[in-house]
Every structure is written in structure tokens, then in C-alpha cells.
mmCIF file of C-alpha atoms in Angstrom:
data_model
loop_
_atom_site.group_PDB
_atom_site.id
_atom_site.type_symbol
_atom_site.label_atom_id
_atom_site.label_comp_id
_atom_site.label_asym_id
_atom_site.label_seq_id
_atom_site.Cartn_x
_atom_site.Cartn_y
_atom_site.Cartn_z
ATOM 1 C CA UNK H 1 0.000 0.000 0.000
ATOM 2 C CA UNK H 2 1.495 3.621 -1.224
ATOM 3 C CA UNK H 3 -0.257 4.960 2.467
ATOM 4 C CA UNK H 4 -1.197 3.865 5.750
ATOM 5 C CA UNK H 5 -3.292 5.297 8.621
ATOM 6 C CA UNK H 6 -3.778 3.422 12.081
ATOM 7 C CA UNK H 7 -5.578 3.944 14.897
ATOM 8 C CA UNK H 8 -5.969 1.648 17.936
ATOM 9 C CA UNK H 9 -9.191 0.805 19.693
ATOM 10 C CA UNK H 10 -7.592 -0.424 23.124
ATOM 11 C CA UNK H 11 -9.322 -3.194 24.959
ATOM 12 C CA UNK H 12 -11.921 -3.726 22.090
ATOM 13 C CA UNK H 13 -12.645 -5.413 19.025
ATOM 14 C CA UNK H 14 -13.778 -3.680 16.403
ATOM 15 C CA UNK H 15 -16.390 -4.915 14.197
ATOM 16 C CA UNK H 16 -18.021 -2.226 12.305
ATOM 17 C CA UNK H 17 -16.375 0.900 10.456
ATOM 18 C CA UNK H 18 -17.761 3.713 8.748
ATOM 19 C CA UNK H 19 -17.240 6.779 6.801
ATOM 20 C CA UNK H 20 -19.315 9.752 7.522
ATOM 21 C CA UNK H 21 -21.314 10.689 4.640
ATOM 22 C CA UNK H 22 -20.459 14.247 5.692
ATOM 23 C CA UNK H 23 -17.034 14.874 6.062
ATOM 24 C CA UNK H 24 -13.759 12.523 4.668
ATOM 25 C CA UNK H 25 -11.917 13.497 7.906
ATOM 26 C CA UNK H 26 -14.603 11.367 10.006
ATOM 27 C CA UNK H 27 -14.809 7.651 11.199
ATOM 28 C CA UNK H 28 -16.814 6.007 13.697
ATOM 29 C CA UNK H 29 -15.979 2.412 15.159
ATOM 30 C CA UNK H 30 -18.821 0.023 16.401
ATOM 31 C CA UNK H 31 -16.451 -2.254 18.940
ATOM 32 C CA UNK H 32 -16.672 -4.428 21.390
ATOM 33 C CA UNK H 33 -14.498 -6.093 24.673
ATOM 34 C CA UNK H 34 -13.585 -9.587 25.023
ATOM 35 C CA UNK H 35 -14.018 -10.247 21.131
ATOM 36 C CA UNK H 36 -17.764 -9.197 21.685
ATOM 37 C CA UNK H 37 -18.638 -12.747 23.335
ATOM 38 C CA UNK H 38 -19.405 -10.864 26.825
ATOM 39 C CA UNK H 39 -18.676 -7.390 28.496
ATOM 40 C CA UNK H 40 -18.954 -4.031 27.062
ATOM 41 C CA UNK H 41 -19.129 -2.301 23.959
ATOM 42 C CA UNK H 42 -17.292 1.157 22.954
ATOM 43 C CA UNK H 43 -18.146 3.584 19.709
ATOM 44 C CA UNK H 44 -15.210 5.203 18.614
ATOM 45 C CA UNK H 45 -15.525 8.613 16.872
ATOM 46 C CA UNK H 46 -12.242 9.473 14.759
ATOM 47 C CA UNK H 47 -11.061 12.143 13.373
ATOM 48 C CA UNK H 48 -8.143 12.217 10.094
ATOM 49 C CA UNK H 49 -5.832 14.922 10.567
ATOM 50 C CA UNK H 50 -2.095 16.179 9.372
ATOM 51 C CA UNK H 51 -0.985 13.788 12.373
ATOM 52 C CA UNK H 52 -2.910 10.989 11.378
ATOM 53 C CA UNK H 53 -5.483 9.372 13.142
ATOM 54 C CA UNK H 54 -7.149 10.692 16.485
ATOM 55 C CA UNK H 55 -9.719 9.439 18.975
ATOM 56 C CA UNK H 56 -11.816 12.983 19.331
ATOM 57 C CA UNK H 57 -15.043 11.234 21.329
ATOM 58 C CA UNK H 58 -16.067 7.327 22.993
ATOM 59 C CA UNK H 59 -19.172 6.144 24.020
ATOM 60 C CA UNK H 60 -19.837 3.222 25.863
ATOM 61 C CA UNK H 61 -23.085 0.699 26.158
ATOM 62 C CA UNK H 62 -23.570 -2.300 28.465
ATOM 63 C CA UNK H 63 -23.224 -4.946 25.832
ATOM 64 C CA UNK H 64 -21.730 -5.471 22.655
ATOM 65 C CA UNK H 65 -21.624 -3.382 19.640
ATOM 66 C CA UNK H 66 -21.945 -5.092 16.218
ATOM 67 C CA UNK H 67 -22.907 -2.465 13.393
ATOM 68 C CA UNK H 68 -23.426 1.097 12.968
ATOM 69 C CA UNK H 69 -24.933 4.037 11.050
ATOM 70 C CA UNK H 70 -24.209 7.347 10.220
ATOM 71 C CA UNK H 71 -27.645 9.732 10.530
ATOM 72 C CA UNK H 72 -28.408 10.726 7.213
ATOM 73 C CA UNK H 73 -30.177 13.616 8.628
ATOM 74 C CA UNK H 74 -27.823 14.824 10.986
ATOM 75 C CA UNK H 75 -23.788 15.058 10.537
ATOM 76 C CA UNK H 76 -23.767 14.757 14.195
ATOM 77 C CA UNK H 77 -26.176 11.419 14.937
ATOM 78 C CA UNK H 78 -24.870 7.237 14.696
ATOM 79 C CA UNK H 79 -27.202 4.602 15.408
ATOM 80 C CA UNK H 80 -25.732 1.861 16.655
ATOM 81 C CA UNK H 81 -26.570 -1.858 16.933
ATOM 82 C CA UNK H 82 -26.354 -3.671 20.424
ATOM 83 C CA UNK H 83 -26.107 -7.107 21.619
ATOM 84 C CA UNK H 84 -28.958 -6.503 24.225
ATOM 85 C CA UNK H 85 -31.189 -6.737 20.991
ATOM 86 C CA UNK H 86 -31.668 -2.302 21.685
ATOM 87 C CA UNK H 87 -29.869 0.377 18.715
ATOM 88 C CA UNK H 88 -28.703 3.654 20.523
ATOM 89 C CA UNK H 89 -28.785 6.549 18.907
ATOM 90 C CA UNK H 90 -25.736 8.967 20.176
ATOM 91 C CA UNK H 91 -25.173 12.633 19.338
ATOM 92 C CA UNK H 92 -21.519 13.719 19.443
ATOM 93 C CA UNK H 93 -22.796 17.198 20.569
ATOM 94 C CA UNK H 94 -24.186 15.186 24.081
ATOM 95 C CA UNK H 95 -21.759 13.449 26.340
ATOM 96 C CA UNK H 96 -21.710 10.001 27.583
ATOM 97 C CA UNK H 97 -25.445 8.638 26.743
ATOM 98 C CA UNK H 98 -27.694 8.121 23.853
ATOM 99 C CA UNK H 99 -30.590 10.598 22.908
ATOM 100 C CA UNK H 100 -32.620 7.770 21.808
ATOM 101 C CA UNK H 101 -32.845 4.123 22.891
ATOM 102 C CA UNK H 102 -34.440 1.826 20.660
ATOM 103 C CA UNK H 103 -35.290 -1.976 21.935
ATOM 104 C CA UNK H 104 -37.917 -4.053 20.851
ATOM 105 C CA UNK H 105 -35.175 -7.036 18.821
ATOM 106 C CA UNK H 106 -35.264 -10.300 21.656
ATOM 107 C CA UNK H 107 -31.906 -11.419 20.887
ATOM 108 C CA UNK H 108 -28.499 -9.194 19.537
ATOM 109 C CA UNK H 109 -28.769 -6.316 16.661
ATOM 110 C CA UNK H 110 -26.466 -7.086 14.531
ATOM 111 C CA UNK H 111 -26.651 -4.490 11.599
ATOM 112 C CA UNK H 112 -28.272 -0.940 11.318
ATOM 113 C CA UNK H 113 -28.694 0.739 7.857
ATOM 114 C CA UNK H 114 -30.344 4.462 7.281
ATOM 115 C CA UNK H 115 -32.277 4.856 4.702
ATOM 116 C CA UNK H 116 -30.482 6.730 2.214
ATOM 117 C CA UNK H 117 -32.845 8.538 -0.344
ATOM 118 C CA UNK H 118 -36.488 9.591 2.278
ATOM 119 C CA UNK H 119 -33.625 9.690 5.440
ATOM 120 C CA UNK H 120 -35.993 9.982 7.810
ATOM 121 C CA UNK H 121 -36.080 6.180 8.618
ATOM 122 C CA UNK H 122 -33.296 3.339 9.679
ATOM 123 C CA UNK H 123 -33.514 0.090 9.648
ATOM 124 C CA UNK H 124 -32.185 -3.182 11.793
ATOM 125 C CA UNK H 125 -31.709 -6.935 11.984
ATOM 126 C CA UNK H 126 -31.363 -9.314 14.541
ATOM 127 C CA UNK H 127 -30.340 -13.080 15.689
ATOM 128 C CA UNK H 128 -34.302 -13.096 16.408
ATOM 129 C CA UNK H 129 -34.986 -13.421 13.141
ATOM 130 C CA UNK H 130 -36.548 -10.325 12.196
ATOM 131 C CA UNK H 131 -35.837 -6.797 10.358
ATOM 132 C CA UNK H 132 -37.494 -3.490 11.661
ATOM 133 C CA UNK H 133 -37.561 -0.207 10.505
ATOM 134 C CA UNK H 134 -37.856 2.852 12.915
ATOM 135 C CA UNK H 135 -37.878 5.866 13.025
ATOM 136 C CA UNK H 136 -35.091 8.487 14.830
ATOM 137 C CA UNK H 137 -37.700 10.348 16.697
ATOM 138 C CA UNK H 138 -40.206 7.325 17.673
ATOM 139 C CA UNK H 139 -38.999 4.778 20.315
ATOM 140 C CA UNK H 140 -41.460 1.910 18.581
ATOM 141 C CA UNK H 141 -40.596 0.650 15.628
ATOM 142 C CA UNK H 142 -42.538 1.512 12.381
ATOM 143 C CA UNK H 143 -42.936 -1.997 11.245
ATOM 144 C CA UNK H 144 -41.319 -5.315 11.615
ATOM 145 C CA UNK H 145 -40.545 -7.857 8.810
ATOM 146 C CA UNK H 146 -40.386 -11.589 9.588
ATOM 147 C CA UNK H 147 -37.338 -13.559 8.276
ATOM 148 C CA UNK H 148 -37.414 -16.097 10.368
ATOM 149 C CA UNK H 149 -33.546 -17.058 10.745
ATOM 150 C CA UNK H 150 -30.663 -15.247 12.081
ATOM 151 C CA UNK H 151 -30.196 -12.158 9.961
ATOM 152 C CA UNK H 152 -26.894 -10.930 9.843
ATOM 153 C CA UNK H 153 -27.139 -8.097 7.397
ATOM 154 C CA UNK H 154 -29.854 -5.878 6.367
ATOM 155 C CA UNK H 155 -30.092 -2.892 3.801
ATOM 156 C CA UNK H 156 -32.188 -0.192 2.263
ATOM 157 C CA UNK H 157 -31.789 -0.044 -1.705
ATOM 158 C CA UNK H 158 -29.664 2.989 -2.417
ATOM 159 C CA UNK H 159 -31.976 3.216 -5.524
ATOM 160 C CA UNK H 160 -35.756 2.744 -3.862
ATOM 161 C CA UNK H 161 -36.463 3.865 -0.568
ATOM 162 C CA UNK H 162 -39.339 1.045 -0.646
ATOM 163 C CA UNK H 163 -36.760 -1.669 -1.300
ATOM 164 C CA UNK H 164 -34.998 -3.474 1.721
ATOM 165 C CA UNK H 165 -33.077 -7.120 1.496
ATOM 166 C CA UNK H 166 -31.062 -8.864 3.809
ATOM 167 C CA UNK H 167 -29.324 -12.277 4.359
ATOM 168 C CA UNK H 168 -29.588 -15.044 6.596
ATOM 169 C CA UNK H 169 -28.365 -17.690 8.265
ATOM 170 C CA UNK H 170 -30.514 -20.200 5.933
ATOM 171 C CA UNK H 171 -28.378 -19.617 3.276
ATOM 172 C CA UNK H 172 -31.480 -16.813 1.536
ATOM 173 C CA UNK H 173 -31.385 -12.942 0.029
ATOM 174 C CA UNK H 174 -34.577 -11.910 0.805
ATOM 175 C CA UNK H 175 -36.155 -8.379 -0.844
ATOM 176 C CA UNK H 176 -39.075 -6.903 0.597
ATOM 177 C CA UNK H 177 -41.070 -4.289 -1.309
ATOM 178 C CA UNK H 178 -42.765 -1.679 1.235
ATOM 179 C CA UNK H 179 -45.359 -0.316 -1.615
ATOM 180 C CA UNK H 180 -46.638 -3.732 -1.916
ATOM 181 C CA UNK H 181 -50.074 -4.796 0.507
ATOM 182 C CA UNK H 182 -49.651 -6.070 3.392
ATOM 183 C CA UNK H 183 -50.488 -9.749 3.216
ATOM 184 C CA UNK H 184 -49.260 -13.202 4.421
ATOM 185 C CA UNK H 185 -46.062 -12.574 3.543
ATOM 186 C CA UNK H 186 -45.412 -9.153 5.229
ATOM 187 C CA UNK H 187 -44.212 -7.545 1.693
ATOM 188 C CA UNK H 188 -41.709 -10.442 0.949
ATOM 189 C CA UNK H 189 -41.769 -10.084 -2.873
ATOM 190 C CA UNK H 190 -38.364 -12.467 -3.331
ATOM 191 C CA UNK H 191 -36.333 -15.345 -2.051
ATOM 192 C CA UNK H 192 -33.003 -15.914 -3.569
ATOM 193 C CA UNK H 193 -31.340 -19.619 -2.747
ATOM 194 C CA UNK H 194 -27.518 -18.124 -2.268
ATOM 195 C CA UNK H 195 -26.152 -21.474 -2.840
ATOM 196 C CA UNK H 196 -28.430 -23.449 -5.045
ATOM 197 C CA UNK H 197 -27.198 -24.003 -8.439
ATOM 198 C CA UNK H 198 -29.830 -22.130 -11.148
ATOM 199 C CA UNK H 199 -33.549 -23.206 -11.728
ATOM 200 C CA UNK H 200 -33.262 -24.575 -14.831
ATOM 201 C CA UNK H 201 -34.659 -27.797 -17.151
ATOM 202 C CA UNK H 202 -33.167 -31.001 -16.549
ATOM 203 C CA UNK H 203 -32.399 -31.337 -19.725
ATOM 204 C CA UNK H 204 -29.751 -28.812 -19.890
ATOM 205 C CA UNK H 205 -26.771 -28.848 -18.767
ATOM 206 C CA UNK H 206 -25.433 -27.090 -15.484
ATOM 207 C CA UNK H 207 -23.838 -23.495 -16.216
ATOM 208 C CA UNK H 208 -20.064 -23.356 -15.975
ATOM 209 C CA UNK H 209 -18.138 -20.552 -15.050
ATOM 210 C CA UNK H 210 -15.960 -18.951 -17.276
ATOM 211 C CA UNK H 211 -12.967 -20.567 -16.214
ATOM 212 C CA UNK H 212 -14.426 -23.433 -17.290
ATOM 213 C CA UNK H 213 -15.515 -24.729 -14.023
ATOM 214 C CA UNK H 214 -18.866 -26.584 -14.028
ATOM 215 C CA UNK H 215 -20.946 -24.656 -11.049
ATOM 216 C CA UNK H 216 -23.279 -26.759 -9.537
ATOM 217 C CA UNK H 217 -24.459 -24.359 -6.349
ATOM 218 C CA UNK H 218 -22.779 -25.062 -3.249
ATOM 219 C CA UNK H 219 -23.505 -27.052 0.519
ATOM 220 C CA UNK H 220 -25.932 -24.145 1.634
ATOM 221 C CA UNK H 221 -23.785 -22.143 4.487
ATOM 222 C CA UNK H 222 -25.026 -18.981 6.666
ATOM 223 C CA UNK H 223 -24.938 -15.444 4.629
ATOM 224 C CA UNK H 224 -23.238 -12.885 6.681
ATOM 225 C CA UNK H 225 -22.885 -9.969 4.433
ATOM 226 C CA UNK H 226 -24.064 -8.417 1.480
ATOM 227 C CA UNK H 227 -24.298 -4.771 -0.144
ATOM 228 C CA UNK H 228 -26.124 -3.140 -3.198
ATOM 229 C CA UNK H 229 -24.224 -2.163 -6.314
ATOM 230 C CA UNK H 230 -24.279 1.443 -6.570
ATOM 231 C CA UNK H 231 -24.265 2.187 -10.385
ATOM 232 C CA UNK H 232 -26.536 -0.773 -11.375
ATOM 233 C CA UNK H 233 -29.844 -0.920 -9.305
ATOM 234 C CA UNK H 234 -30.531 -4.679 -9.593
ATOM 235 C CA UNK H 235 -27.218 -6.122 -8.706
ATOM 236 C CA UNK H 236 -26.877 -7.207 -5.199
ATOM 237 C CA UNK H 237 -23.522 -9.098 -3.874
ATOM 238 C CA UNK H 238 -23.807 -12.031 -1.322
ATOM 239 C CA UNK H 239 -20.880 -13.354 0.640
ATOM 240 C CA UNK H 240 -20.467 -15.475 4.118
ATOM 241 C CA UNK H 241 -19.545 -18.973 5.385
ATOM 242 C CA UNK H 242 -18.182 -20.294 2.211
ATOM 243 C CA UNK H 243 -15.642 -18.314 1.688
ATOM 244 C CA UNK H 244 -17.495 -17.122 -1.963
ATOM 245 C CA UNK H 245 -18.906 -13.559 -2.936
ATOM 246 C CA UNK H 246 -21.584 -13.801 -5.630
ATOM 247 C CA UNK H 247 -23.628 -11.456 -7.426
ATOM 248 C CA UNK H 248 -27.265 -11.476 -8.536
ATOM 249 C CA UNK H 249 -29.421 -9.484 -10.323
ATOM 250 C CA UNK H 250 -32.557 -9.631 -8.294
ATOM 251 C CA UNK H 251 -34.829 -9.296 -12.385
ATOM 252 C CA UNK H 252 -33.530 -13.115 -12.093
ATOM 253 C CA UNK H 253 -34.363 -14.646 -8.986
ATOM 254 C CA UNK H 254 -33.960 -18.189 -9.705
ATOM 255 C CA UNK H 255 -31.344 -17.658 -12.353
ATOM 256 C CA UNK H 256 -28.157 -18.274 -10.011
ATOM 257 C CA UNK H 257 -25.374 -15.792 -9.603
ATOM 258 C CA UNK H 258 -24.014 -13.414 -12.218
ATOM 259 C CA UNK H 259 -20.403 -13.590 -11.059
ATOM 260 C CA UNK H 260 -18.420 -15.386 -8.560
ATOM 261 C CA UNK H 261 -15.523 -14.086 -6.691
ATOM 262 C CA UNK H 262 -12.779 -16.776 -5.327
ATOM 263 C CA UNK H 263 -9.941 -15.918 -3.115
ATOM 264 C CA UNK H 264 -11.462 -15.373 0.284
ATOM 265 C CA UNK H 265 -9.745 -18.432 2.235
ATOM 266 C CA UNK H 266 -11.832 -18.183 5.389
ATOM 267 C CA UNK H 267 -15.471 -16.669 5.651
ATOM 268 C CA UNK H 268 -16.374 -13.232 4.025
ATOM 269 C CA UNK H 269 -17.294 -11.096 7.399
ATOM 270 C CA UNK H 270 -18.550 -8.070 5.336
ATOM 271 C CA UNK H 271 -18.040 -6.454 1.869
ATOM 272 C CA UNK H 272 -19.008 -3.352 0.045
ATOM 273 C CA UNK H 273 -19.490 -1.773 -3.078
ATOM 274 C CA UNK H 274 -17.185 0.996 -4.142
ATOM 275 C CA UNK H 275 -19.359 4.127 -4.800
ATOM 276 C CA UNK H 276 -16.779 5.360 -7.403
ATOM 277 C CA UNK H 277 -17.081 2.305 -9.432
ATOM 278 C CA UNK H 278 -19.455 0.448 -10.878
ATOM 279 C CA UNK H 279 -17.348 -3.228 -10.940
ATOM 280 C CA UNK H 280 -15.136 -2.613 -7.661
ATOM 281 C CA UNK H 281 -15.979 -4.093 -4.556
ATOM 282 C CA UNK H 282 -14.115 -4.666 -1.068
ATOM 283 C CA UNK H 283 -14.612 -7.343 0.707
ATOM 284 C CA UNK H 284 -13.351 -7.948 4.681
ATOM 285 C CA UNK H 285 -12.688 -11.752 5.516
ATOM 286 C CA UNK H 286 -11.779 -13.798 8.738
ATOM 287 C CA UNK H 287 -8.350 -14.977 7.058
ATOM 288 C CA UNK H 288 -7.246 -11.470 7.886
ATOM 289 C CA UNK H 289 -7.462 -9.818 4.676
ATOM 290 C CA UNK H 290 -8.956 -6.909 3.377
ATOM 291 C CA UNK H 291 -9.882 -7.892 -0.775
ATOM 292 C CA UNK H 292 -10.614 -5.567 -3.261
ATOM 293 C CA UNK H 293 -11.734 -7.037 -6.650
ATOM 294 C CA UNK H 294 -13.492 -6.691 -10.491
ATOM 295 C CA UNK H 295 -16.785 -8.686 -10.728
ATOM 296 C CA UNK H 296 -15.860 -8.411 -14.340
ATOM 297 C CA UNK H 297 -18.304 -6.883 -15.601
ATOM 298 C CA UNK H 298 -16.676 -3.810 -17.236
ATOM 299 C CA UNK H 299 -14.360 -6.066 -19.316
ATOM 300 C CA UNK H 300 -16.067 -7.877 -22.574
ATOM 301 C CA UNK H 301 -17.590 -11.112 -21.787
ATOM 302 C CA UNK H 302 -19.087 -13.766 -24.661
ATOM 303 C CA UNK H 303 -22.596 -13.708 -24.420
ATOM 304 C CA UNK H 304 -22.818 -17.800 -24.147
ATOM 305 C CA UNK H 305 -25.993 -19.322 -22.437
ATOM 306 C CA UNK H 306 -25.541 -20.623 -19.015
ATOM 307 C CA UNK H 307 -21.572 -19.000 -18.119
ATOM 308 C CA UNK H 308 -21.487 -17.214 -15.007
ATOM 309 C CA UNK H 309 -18.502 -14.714 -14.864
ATOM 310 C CA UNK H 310 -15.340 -15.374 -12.648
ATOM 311 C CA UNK H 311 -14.552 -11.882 -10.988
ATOM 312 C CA UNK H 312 -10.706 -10.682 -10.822
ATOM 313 C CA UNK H 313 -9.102 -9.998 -7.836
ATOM 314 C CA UNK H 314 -7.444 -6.994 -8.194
ATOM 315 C CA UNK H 315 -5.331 -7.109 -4.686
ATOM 316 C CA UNK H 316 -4.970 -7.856 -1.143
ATOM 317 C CA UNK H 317 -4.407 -5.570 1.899
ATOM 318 C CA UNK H 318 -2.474 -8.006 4.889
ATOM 319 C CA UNK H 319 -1.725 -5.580 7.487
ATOM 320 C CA UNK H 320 -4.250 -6.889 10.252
ATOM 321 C CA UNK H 321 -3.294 -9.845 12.069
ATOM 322 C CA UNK H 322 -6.381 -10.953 13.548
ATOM 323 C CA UNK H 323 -10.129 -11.505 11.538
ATOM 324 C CA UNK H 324 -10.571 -8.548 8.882
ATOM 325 C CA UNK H 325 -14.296 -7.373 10.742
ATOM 326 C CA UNK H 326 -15.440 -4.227 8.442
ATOM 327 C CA UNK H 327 -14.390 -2.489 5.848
ATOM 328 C CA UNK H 328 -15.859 1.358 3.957
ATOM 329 C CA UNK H 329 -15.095 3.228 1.048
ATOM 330 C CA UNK H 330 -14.829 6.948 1.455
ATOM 331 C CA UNK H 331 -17.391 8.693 -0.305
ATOM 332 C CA UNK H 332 -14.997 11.537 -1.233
ATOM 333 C CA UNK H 333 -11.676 12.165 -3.314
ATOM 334 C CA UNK H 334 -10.388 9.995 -6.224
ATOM 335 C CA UNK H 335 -12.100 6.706 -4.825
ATOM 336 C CA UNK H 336 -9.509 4.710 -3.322
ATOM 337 C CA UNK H 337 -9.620 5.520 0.424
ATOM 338 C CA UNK H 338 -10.809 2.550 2.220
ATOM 339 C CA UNK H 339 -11.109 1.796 5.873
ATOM 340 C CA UNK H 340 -10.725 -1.501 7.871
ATOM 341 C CA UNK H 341 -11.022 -2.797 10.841
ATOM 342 C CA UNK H 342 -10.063 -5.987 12.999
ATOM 343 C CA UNK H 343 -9.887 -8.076 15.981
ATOM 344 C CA UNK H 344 -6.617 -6.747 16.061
ATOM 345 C CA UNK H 345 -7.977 -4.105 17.732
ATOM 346 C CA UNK H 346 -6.878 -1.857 14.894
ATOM 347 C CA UNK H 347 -8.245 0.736 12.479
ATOM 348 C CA UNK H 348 -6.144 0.619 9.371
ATOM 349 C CA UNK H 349 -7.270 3.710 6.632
ATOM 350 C CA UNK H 350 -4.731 2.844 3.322
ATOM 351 C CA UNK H 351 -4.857 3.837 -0.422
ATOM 352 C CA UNK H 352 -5.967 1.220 -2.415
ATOM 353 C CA UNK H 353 -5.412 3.555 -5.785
ATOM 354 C CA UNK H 354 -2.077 1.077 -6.451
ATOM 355 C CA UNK H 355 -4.280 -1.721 -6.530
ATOM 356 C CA UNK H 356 -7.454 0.155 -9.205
ATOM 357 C CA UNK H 357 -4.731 0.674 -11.896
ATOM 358 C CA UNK H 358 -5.394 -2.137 -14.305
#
């Protein structure tokens, strides 16, 4: 890497980092002690200087912290997501406690997401199985959507404000349509198998990737992460447990995956879409790497029936030394600032420009 930033988070693990979506000077850190299996949890609120990296405010909750949100209302607001099932909302213009305390999820809150095109709502997910959406100034949630299985990730489209997915431990990306009725299926309007090899006739053959590779789906393994393509607003990426990211385009869902990315050599813990790029991704993994890669899709491609695209890893950042936990693009500049975090208790901000130049 050309450049380096580090901050520590001392006596806690990170697992969560974000840019704000106000200034490029600004982090925040969603951590937690003993490697977030019991004790306390600590926000971090950082600040990128001539001098590097500073710790300007803290905030500490009685359990775990998992995920976090910038306000998209207010530079000053993060919501934050708990493992006493509650999301705090903290205001770096009031000390010590949150403004708002939010706690209707049974078991831990494990990712937050504001909605980024009304902003006036956020949303969360939970080992209980459900997503809710909320709003800032109510302490009850607006409305609660069923999944039924340990949802580790949960997002609002960054092209629909009516369109939320998330993924689960059963292996599913589920959408949810908001302008649909309300019926038996609480606005579910899609159920993506991650793992399942494509819905097609028996009589033809299984799709191969374009390696060559027949892909037949995969043992179905829990989802832990997955983000929205920025430039395309039907491309979705999926990774987790199986060490594979995969995109779909949610016009298809029983078509199988678009693209696979292989490299990951331990689970993906959390990956992201570059908003400078329409192709680029990062991706944050638990063999203590920080990925970023090409899902191909910008480079010509035979249009064969039934070849899913092999993505290109571009590089590799290997500076933490314990499980990569988050990882963020800044919003701002050229597009290659990225931010990491890991167990390492470290907050690495590097250049990943070397690694774009292809």
C-alpha cells in the first residue's frame, strides 16, 4: 500500500467501520471487549488529521456493539446496533449517553442501515430473526418484517427507498417491497437460494463458469454480508460462510449468480461496493485480509448461455493480524480511500489507488 493510517481501539474489538457521509476526515468504530462474546461495547468517533489518526469522542453501552450508522439527517447522529437486541442513537454534541434508545429485537442487533434517499427512517436486523424499521424520533418501531432465521445483514436499496433485502443464516437474500399490501407474507416479494445451483430444465446442462468450471451451487452455508451495487440498481452481492462472494441481479431470482468471486480463504465477514465504481468491490474476511476485486463486468464477456462470470481480484491488503471485521469506502476524493477494521484491535485507513490501476 502507497499509504497507511492506524488507529488503535484499546481493549476492544472492532467490528463495524464507517465513513461519515459528511465529512472525509470522520470515522466512527462500532467495537466491542472480550471479542464481543461478553462485556462491554465502545463507539469510537475518529477524526483524520495532518498527524494521522485521532480518537476525538467514545461512548460506551452495556453490551456489545456489532454495526453502525451514520444519521443521514444529521452530521452529528450514529445509530448503533447492540447485543442486548436495543440500537442507541448517540449525538456527538451530548456526552456520555444516547438521545434515543431503541429496543424491541429479543436477541443481539447485529446491523443498522439508514435509509439513504427519504432519510428519515433506519432500519435493523437481529439473531431473532426479524428486520425493523424505525424511526429516529419514535422509540417503537414503524414496522417489523419476519425472516425467520438469524439475519446478519440488512439494507435499504440505495436506488428505492421502498426496497430493503437482507441475508440469513438459511443460506437466503430476501427483498421486501414496502409499496406492496400487506399480506401473508409481510411484503416479501423475493427469495433468492444463495447457494443453489440455477432453476433450470433437466435437460440442460449445469452453467459453468468462465474458467471453465462446471458450477453446480454449493452445501448451503449462513450469509453474513451483502451490499447493493451502486451504479446498477438490480445487482446485489452475497458473501459469508463459504468463503465465496456472488452477485445477482434480483430481475432473475432463480437464475443463479451473475459472477463469482474466489480468493477469500476463510469466511467473508462483510463487503461493500465501491461508490466510485461500478465493478469494484471490497470485501473484509476472517483470514485477515482486506480484498478488493473486479466482478468483471466492465471487461467484454461472450454472451454464451448458461456461463457465469469469474470476478478478478485486483489485490490484497495483509496488514491486520487478527479476523478482517469491516471495511468502507470513502465517499470523497479519487475513490480509493478505504477503511478496515479488525480483531486486532486496529483501524487501518490505506490507499488502495495502487491496486485500481489495471
Amino acid at each position: 500500500m502507497a499509504s497507511l493510517l492506524e488507529a488503535r481501539t484499546p481493549g476492544f474489538n472492532p467490528y463495524s467501520v464507517k465513513y461519515s457521509p459528511y465529512y472525509d476526515s470522520r470515522l466512527a468504530v462500532a467495537s466491542s471487549s472480550n471479542y464481543g462474546i461478553v462485556g462491554n461495547g465502545r463507539l469510537f468517533i475518529l477524526g483524520l488529521g495532518p498527524q494521522g489518526i485521532a480518537i476525538e469522542k467514545t461512548y460506551d453501552t452495556n453490551d456489545a456493539q456489532y454495526d453502525l450508522a451514520w444519521s443521514e439527517i444529521n452530521e452529528n447522529q450514529c445509530a448503533v446496533a447492540c447485543g442486548d437486541g436495543s440500537i442507541k442513537l448517540f449525538d456527538l454534541n451530548v456526552p456520555e449517553f444516547p438521545v434515543m434508545n431503541f429496543h424491541e429485537h429479543k436477541r443481539e442487533t447485529f446491523s443498522v442501515c439508514w435509509n439513504p434517499l427519504t432519510k428519515d427512517t433506519f432500519l435493523s436486523s437481529s439473531w431473532d430473526g426479524t428486520v425493523k424499521i424505525w424511526s429516529p424520533t419514535r422509540p417503537a418501531s414503524l414496522k417489523t418484517l419476519p425472516v425467520g432465521n438469524c439475519t446478519y445483514s440488512a439494507s435499504f436499496s440505495p436506488h428505492n427507498p421502498s426496497l430493503i433485502s437482507c441475508v440469513s443464516s438459511d443460506s437466503h437474500l430476501r427483498l421486501f417491497d414496502l409499496r406492496t399490501p400487506v399480506n401473508a407474507k409481510y411484503h416479501l416479494v423475493a427469495q433468492i437460494p444463495i447457494h443453489s445451483p440455477p432453476s433450470i430444465p433437466q435437460s440442460t446442462i449445469l452453467p459453468r463458469l468462465s474458467n471453465g468450471t462446471t458450477y453446480a451451487g454449493a452445501i448451503p452455508n449462513e450469509a453474513l454480508t451483502h451490499d447493493w451495487n451502486k451504479y446498477s440498481d438490480t445487482v446485489i452481492a452475497t458473501g459469508g460462510v463459504d468463503r465465496t462472494i456472488r452477485t445477482f441481479d434480483i430481475r432473475n431470482p432463480t437464475g443463479g449468480p451473475t459472477a463469482v468471486l474466489l480468493g477469500h480463504e476463510f469466511a467473508v465477514r462483510k463487503l461493500q461496493w465501491s461508490p466510485h465504481a461500478r465493478d469494484v468491490l471490497a470485501s473484509a474476511g476472517y483470514d485477515m485480509t482486506v480484498r478488493v476485486w473486479s466482478d468483471g463486468s466492465a471487461m467484454p464477456f461472450p454472451q454464451e448461455e448458461n456461463v457465469i462470470r469469474v470476478g478478478q481480484e485486483l489485490g490484497l491488503m495483509n496488514r491486520h493480524t487478527e479476523f478482517c471485521t469491516g471495511v468502507d469506502w470513502c465517499l470523497f476524493g479519487t475513490g480509493g480511500w478505504v477503511a478496515s477494521v479488525g480483531w486486532d484491535e486496529r483501524v487501518l485507513v490505506w490507499d488502495a489507488h495502487t491496486l485500481l490501476r489495471r
